[in-house]
CSV table of N, CA and C in Angstrom, one decimal:
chain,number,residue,atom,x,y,z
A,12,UNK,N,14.2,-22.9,31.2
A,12,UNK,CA,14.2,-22.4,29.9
A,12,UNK,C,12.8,-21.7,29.6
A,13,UNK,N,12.8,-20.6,29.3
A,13,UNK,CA,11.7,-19.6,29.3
A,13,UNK,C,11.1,-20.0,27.3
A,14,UNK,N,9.7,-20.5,27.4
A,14,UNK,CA,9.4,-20.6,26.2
A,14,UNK,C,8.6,-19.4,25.4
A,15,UNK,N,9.4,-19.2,24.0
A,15,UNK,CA,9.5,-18.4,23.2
A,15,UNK,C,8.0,-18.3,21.9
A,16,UNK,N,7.3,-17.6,22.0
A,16,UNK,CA,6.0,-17.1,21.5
A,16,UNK,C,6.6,-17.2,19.8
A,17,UNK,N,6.0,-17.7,18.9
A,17,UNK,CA,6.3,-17.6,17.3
A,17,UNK,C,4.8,-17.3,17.3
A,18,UNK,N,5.2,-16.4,16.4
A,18,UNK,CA,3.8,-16.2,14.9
A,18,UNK,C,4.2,-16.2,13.8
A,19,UNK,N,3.3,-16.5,12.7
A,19,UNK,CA,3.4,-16.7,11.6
A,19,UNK,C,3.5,-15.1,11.0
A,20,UNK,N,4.1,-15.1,9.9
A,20,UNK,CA,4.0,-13.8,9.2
A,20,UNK,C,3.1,-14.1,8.1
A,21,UNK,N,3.5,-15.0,7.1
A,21,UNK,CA,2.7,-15.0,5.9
A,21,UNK,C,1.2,-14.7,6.0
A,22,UNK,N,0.4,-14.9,7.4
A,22,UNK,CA,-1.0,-14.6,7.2
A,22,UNK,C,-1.3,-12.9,7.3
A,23,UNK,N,-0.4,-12.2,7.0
A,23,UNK,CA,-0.2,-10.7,7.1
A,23,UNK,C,-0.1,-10.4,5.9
A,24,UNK,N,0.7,-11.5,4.5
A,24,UNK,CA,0.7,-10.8,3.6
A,24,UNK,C,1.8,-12.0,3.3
A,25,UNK,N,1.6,-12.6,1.7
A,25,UNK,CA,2.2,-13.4,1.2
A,25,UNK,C,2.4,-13.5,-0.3
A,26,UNK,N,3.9,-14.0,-0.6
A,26,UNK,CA,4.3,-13.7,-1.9
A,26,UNK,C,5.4,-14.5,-2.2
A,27,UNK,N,4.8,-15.7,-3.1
A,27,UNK,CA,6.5,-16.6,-3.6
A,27,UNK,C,6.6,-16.7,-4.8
A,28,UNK,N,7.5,-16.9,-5.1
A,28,UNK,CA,8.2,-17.0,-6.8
A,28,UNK,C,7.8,-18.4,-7.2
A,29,UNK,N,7.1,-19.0,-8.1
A,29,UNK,CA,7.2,-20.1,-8.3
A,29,UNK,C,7.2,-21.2,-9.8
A,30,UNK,N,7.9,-21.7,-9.6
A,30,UNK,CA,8.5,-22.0,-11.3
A,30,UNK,C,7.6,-22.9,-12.1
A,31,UNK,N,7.8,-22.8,-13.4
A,31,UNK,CA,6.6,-23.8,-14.1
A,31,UNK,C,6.7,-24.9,-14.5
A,32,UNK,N,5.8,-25.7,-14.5
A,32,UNK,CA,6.6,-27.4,-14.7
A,32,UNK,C,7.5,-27.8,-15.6
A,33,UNK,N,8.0,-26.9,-16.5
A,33,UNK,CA,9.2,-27.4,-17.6
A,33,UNK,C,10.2,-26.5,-16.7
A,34,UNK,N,10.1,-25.6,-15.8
A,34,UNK,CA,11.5,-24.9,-15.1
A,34,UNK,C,11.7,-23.8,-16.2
A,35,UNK,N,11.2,-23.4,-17.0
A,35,UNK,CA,11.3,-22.2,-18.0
A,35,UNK,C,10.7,-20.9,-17.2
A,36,UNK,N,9.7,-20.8,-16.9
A,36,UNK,CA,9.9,-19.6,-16.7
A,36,UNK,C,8.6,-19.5,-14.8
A,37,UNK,N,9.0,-18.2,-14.6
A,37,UNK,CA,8.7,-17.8,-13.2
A,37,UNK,C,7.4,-17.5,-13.2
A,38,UNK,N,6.7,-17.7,-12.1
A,38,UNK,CA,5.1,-16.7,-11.8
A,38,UNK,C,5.4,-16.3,-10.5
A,39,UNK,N,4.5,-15.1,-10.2
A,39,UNK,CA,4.6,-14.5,-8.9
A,39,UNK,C,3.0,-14.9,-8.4
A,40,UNK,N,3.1,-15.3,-7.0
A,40,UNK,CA,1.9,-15.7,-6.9
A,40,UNK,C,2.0,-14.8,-5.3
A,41,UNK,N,0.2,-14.7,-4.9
A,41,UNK,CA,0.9,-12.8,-4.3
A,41,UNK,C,-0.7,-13.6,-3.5
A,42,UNK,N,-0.9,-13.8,-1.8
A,42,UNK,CA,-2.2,-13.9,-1.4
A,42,UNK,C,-2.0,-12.3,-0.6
A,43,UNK,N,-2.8,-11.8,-0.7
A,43,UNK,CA,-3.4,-10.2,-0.2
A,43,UNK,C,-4.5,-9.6,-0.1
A,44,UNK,N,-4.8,-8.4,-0.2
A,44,UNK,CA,-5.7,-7.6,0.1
A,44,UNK,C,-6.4,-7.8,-2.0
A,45,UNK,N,-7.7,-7.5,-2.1
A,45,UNK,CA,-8.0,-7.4,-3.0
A,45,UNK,C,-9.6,-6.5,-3.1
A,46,UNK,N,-9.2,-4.9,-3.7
A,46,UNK,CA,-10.7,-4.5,-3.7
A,46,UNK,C,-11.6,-4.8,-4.7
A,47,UNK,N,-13.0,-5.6,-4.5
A,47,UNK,CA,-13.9,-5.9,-5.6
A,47,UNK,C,-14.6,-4.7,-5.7
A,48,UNK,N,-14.6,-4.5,-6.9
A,48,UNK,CA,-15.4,-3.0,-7.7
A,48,UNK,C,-16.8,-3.4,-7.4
A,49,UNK,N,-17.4,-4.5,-7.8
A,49,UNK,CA,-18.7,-5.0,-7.8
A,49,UNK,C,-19.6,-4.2,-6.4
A,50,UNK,N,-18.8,-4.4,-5.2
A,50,UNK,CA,-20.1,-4.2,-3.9
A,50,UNK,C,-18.6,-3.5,-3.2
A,51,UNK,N,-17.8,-3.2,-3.7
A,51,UNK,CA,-17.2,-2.4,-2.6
A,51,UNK,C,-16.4,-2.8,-0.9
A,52,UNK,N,-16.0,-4.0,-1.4
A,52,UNK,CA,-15.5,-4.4,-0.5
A,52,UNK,C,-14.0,-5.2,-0.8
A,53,UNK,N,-12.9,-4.7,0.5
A,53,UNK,CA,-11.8,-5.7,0.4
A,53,UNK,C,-12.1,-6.9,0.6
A,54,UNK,N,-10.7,-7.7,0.5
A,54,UNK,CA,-11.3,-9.4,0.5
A,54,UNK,C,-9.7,-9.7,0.7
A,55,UNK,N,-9.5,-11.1,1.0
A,55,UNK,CA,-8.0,-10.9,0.8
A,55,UNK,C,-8.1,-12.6,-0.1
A,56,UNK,N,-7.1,-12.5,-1.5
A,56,UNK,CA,-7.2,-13.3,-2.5
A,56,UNK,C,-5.8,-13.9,-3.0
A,57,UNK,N,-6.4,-15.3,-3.8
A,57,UNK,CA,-5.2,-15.5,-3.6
A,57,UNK,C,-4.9,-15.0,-5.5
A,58,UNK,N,-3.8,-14.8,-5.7
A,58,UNK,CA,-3.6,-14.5,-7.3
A,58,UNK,C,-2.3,-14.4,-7.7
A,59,UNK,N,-2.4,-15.1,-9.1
A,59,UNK,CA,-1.0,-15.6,-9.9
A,59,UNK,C,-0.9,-14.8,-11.4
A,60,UNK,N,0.2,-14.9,-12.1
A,60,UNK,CA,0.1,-13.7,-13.1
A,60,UNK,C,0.8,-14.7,-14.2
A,61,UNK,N,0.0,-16.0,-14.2
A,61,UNK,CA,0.2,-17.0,-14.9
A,61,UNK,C,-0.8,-16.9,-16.3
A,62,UNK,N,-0.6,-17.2,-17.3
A,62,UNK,CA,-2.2,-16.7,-18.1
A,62,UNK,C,-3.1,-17.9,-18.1
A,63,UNK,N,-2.9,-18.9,-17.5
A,63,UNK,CA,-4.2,-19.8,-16.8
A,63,UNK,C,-5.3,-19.4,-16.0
A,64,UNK,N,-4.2,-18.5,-15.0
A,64,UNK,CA,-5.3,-17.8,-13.9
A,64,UNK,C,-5.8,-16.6,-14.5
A,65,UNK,N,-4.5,-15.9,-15.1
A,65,UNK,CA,-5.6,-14.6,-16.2
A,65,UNK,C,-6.8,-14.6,-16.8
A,66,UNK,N,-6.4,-15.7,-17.6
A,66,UNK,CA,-8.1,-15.7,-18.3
A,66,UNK,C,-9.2,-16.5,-17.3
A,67,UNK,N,-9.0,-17.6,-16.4
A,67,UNK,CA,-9.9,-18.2,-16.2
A,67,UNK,C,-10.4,-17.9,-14.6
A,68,UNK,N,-9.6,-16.9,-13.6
A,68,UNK,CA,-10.0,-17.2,-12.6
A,68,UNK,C,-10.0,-17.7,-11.4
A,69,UNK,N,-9.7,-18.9,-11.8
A,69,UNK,CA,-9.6,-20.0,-10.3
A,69,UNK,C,-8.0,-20.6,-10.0
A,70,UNK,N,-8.3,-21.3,-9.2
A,70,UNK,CA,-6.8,-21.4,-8.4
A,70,UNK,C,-6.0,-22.3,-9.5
A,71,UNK,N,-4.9,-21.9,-9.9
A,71,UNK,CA,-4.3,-23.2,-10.8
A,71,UNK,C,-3.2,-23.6,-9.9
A,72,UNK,N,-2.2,-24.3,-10.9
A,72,UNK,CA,-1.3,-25.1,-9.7
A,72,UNK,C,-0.5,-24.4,-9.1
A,73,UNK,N,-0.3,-23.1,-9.9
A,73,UNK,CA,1.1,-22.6,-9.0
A,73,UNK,C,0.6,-21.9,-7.5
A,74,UNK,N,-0.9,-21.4,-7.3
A,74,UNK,CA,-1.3,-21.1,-6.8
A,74,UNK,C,-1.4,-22.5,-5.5
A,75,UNK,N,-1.8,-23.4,-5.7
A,75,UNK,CA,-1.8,-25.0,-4.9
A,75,UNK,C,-0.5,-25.1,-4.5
A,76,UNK,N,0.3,-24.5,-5.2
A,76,UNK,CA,2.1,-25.4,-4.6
A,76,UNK,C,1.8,-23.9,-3.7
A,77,UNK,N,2.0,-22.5,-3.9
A,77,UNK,CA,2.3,-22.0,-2.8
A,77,UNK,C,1.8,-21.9,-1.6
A,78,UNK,N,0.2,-22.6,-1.8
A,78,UNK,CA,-0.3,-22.6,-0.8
A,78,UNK,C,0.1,-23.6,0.3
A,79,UNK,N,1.1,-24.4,-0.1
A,79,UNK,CA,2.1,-25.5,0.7
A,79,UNK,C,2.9,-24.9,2.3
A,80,UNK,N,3.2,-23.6,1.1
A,80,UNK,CA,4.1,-23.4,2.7
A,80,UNK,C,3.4,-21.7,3.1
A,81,UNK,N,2.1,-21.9,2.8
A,81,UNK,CA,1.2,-21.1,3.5
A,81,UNK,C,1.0,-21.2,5.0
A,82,UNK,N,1.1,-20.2,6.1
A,82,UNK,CA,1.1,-20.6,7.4
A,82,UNK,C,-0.2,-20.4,7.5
């Protein structure tokens, strides 16, 4: 039996739907490419379009659960 090579995809570019703890409503949580205006450089980040992370920045939970089935 000839063994078969896997790679991951998600470290190429990742994106899950993920729901919010009452199940009301969705966030898209997206890790990618991200260019900082500051010094000019890509980066690759992780970001949710939740307005916890809007205003504040840092990783919240929906960003923590997708990072679960991050490869």
């Amino acid at each position: 039996m000839e063994k078969v090579n896997y790679g991951c995809r998600t470290n190429e570019y990742y994106s899950d739907i993920i729901l919010s703890t009452d199940g009301t409503r969705k966030y898209n949580v997206i890790y990618g490419q991200y260019h900082r205006l500051r010094d000019n450089k890509v980066i690759w980040k992780w970001q949710c379009e939740c307005k916890g992370y809007l205003v504040h920045r840092r990783t919240c939970k929906h960003i923590k659960e997708a990072q679960k089935d991050y490869c």
